[in-house]
Coordinates of C-alpha atoms in Angstrom, one line a residue:
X1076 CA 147.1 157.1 78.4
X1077 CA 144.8 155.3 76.3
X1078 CA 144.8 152.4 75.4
X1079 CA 144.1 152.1 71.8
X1080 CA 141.6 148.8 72.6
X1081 CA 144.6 146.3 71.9
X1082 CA 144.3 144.8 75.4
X1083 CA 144.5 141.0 76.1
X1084 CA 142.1 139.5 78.2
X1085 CA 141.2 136.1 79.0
X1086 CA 137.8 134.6 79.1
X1087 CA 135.2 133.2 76.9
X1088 CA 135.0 133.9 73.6
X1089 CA 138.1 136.5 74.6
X1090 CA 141.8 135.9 73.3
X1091 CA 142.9 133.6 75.3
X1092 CA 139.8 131.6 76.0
X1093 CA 141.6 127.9 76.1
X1094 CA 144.4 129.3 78.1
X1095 CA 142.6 129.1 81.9
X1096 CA 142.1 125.7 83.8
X1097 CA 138.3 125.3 84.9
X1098 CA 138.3 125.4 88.7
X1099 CA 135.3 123.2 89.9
X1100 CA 135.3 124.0 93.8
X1101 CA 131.5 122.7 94.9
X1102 CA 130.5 118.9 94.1
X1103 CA 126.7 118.1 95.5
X1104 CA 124.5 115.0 95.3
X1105 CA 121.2 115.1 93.9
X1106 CA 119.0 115.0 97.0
X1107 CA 116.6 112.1 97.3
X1108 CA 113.5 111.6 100.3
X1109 CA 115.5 108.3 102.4
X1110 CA 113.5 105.7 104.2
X1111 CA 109.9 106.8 105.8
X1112 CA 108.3 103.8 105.8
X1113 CA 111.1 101.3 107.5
X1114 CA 110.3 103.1 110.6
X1115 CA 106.3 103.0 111.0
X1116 CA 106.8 99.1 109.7
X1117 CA 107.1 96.3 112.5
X1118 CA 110.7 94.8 112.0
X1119 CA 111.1 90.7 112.0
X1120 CA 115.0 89.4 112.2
X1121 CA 115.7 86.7 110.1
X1122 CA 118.5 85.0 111.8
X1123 CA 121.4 83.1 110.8
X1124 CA 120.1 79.3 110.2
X1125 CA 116.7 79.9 110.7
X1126 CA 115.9 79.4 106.7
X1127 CA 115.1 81.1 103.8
X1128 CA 111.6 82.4 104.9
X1129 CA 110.0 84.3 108.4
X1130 CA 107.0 83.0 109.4
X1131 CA 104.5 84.2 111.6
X1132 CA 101.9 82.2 113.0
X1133 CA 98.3 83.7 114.3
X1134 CA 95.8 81.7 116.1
X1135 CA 92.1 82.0 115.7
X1136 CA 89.5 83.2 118.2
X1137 CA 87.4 81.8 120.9
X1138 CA 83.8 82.2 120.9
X1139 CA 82.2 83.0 124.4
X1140 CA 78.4 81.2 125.2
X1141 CA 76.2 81.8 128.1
X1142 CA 75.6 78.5 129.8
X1143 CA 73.0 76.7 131.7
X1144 CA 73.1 76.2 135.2
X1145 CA 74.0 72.6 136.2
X1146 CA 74.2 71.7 132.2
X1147 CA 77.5 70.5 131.0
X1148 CA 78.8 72.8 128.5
X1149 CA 78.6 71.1 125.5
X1150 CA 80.8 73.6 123.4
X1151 CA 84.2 72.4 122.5
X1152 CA 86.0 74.3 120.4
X1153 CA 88.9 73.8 118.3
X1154 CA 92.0 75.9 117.7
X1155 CA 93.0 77.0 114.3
X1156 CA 96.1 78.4 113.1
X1157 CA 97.3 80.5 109.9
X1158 CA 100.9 81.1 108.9
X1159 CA 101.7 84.0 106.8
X1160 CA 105.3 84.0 105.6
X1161 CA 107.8 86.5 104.2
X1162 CA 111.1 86.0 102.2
X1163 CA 114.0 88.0 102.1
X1164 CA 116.0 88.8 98.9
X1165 CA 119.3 90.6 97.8
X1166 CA 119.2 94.0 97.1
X1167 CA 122.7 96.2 96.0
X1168 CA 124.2 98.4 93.6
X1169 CA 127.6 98.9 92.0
X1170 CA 129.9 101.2 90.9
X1171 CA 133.4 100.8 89.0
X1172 CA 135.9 103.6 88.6
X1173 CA 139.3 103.4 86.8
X1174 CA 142.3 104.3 88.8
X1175 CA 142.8 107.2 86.2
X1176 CA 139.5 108.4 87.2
X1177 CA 140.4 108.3 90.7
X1178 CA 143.6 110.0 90.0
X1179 CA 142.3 112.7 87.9
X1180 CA 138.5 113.4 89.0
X1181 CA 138.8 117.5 90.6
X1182 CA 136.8 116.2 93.7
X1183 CA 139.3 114.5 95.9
X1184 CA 136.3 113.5 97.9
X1185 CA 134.6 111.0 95.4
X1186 CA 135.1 108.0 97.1
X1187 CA 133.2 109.2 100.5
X1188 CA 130.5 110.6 98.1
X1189 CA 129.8 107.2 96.3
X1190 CA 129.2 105.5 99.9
X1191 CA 126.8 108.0 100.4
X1192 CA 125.1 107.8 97.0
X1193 CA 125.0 103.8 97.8
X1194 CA 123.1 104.2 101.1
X1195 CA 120.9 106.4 99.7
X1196 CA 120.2 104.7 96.6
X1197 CA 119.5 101.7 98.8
X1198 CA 117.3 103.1 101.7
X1199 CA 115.0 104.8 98.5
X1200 CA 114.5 100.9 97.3
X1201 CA 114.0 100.0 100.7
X1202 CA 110.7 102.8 100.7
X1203 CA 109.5 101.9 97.6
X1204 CA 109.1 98.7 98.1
X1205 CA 107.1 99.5 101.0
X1206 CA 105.2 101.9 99.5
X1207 CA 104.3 99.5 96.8
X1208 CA 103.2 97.5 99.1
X1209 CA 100.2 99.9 100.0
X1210 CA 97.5 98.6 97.6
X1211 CA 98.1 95.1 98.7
X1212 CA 96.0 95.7 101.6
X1213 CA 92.2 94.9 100.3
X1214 CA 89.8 97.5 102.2
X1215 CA 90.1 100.9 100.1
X1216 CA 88.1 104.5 100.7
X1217 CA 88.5 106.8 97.9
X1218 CA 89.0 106.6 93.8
X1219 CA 90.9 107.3 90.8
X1220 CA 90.4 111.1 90.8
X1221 CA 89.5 111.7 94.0
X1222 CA 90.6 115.0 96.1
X1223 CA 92.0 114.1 99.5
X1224 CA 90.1 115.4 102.1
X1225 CA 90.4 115.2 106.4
X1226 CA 86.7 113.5 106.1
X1227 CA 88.4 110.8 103.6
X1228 CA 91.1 110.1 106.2
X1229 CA 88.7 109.9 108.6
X1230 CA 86.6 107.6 107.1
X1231 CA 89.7 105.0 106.7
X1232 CA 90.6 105.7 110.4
X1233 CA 86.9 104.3 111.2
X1234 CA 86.9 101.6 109.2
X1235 CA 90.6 100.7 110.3
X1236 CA 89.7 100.2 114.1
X1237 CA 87.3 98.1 113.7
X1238 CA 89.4 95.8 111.3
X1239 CA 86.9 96.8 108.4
X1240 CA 85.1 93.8 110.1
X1241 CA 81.2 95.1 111.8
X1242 CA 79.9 93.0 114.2
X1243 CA 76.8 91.2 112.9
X1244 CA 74.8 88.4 113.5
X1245 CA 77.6 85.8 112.1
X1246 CA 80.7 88.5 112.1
X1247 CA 82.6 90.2 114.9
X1248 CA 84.9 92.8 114.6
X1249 CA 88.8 92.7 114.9
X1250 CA 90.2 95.8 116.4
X1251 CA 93.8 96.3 115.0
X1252 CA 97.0 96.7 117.9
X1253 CA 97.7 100.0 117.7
X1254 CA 99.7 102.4 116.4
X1255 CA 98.2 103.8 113.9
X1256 CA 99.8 105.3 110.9
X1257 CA 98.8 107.5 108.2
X1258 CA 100.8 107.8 104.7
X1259 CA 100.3 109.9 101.9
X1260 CA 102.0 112.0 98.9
X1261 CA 102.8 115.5 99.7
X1262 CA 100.6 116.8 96.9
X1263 CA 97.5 114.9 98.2
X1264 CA 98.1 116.2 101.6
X1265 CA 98.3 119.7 100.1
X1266 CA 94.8 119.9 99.1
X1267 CA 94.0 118.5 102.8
X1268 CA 95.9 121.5 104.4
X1269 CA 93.9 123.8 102.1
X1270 CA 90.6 122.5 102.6
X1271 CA 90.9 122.4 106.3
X1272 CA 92.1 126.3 106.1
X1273 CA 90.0 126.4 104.2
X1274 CA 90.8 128.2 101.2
X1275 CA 88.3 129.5 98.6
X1276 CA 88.7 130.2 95.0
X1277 CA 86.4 132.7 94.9
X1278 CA 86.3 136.3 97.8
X1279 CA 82.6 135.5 98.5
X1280 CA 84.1 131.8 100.9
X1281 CA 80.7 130.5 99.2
X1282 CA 82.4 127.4 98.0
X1283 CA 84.8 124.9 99.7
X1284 CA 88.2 124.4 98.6
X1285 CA 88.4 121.3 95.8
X1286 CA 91.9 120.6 95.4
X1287 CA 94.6 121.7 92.9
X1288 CA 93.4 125.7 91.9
X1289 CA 95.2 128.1 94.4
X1290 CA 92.7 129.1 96.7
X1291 CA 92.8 132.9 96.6
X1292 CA 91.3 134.3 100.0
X1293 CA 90.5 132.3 103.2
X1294 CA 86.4 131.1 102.9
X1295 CA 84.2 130.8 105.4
X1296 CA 84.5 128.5 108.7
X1297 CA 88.2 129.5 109.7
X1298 CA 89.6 128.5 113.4
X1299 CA 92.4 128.2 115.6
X1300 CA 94.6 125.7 113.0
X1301 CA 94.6 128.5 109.9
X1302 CA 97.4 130.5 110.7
X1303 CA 99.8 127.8 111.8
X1304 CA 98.3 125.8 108.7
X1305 CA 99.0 128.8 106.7
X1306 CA 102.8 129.5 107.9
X1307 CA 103.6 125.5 108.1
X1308 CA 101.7 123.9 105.5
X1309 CA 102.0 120.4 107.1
X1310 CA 99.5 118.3 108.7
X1311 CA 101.2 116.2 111.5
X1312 CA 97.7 114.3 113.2
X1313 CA 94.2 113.3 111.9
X1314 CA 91.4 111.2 113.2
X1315 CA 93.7 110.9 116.0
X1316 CA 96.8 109.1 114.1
X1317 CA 99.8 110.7 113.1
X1318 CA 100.1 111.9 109.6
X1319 CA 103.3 111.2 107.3
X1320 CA 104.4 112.7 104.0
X1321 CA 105.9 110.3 101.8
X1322 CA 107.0 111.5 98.2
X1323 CA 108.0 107.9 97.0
X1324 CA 104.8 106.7 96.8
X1325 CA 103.9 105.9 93.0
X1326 CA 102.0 108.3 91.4
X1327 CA 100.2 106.4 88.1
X1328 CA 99.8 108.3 84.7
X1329 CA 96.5 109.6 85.5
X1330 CA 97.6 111.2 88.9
X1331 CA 96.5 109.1 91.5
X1332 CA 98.5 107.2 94.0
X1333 CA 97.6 105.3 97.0
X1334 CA 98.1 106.3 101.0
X1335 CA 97.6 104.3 103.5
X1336 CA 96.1 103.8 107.2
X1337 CA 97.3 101.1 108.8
X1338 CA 98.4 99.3 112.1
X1339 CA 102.2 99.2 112.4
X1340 CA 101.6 95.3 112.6
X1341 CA 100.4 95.2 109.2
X1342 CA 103.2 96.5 107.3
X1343 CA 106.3 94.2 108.1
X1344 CA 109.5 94.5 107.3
X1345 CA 112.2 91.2 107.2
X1346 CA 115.8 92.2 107.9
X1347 CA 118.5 89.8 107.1
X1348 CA 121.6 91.4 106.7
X1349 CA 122.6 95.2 106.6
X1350 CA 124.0 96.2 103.5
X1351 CA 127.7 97.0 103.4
X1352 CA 130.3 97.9 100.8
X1353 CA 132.8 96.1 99.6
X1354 CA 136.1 97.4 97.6
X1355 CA 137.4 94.8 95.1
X1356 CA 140.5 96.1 92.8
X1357 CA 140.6 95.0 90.1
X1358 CA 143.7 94.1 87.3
X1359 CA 145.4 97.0 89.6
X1360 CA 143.1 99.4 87.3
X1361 CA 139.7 99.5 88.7
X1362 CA 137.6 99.8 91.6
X1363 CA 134.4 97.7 91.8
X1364 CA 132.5 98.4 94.6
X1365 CA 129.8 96.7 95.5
X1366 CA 127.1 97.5 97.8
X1367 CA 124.2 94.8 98.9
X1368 CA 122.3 93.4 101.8
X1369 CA 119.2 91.3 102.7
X1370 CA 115.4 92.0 103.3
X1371 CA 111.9 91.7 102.3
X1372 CA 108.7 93.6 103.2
X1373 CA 105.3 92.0 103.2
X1374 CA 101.5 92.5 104.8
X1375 CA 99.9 91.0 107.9
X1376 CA 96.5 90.5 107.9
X1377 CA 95.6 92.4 104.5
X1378 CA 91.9 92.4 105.1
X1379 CA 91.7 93.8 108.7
X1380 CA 95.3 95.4 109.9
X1381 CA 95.0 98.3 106.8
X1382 CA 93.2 100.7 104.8
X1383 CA 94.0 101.7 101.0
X1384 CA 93.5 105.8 100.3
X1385 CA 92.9 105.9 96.5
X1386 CA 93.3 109.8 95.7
X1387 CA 94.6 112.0 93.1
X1388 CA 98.4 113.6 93.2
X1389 CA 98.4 115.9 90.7
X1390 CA 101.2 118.7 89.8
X1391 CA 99.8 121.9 91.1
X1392 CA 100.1 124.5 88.1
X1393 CA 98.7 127.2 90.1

């Protein structure tokens, strides 16, 4: 029997479009990259009444002579010593929700949510600071604009094991303790991964891959890394080190950012107290919570123990 089109439905922009509760079932969190850095860094303890500051003391070198037989030495040499110190600060967060918040939200799961939005939020400052840390260190390959490429890494990698210091007539070199770390932005190290394909942007292979045009065909001088290059995409060693992506390093307004090579000994970081959370309620209405702990990152031996990667990062459009 038809119907004659007088049917009531209920929907948006139908009938009865205020008449139907609005079901929200999934609740995610924004996904952000946690803490890279924390790991390759050398961790200090700062210890309950040992002060406000962690210091670390290095002693100088010794000079070797030859001598003369049956001729006293003659060479005494003193000892100096150089104290490089780090302090810790606070770092936290903190949220307040009103009981009628609580009581009403749809996602009865809020409260184990905000803990982990807390830590996260808190491990991302943790990186960042580190990662700012990375043109602290005073040796530097590379330049505003410049493509990444494995020769560029390997040029820090050389100048990193011999502490950027050359033996000379008055210098000697200072080999850094090893291991060795390198850190860039994912969108520098894509243009590595294509060049050491290498892509092409033209059939012919005539000319190498420069950075942030798709490379349309494979070019000449392909080998045994291309197809796992090609299926993966990531670059875990070069020069010997192992190779990190790290998407919280600070990318400028020209689309350069710094990487780093370094000796875990020359990225330190101070703990003083993990963080933890703390539940105040407050005026039986509210729920303050409060999140905060204790630590402080710093450099070792900024002339010698790392290399700054100046390089550009920019968005790939094609």
């Amino acid at each position: 029997m038809a119907l004659g089109g007088n049917v009531t439905l209920a929907g948006v922009a139908q009938a009865l479009d205020v008449s139907l509760n609005t079901i929200r079932s999934e609740f995610k969190l924004l996904r952000q990259q946690d803490g890279i850095i924390r790991k390759l860094a050398t961790r200090y303890d700062l210890k309950p009444g040992e002060g406000a500051q962690k210091h670390i003391l290095n002693y100088g070198r010794l000079t070797a002579y030859s001598l003369t037989d049956g001729v006293e030495v003659g060479q005494a040499q003193t000892i100096a010593d150089v104290v490089t110190s780090f302090t810790p600060s606070e770092v936290g967060l903190q949220v307040v929700l009103a009981n009628t918040t609580i009581d009403r939200v749809a996602d009865r799961t809020l409260f184990r949510k905000i803990g982990m939005m807390v830590e996260n939020a808190y491990d991302m400052k943790e990186d960042e600071d580190l990662c700012d840390l990375f043109d602290d260190f005073v040796p530097i390959v590379g330049a505003a604009g410049t493509v990444l490429s494995p020769g560029l890494i390997h040029s820090a990698v050389a100048r990193l094991r011999i502490g950027d210091t050359r033996r000379t007539a008055t210098t000697k070199h200072e080999s850094p303790p090893t291991p060795y770390y390198g850190v860039f932005h994912p969108l520098s190290l894509a243009v590595v991964a294509g060049r050491l394909m290498p892509l092409t942007d033209v059939p012919t292979g005539t000319n190498v891959y420069t950075g942030i045009a798709a490379g349309a065909t494979l070019g000449a001088g392909t080998s045994g890394l291309t197809p796992d290059l090609i299926r993966k995409g990531q670059i875990k060693e070069l020069a010997g080190i192992p190779i990190v992506s790290d998407p919280n390093i600070l990318i400028d307004a020209s689309d350069d950012g710094s990487g780093l090579v370094f000796s875990k000994e020359g990225l330190c970081y101070i703990h003083e107290k993990e963080p933890s959370m703390k539940d105040e309620e407050v005026e039986a209405r509210f729920h303050r919570l409060t999140y905060a702990g204790r630590y402080g990152s710093g450099v070792y031996r900024a002339s010698n123990y790392g290399i700054e990667v100046r390089s550009d990062a920019t968005m790939p459009t094609a």
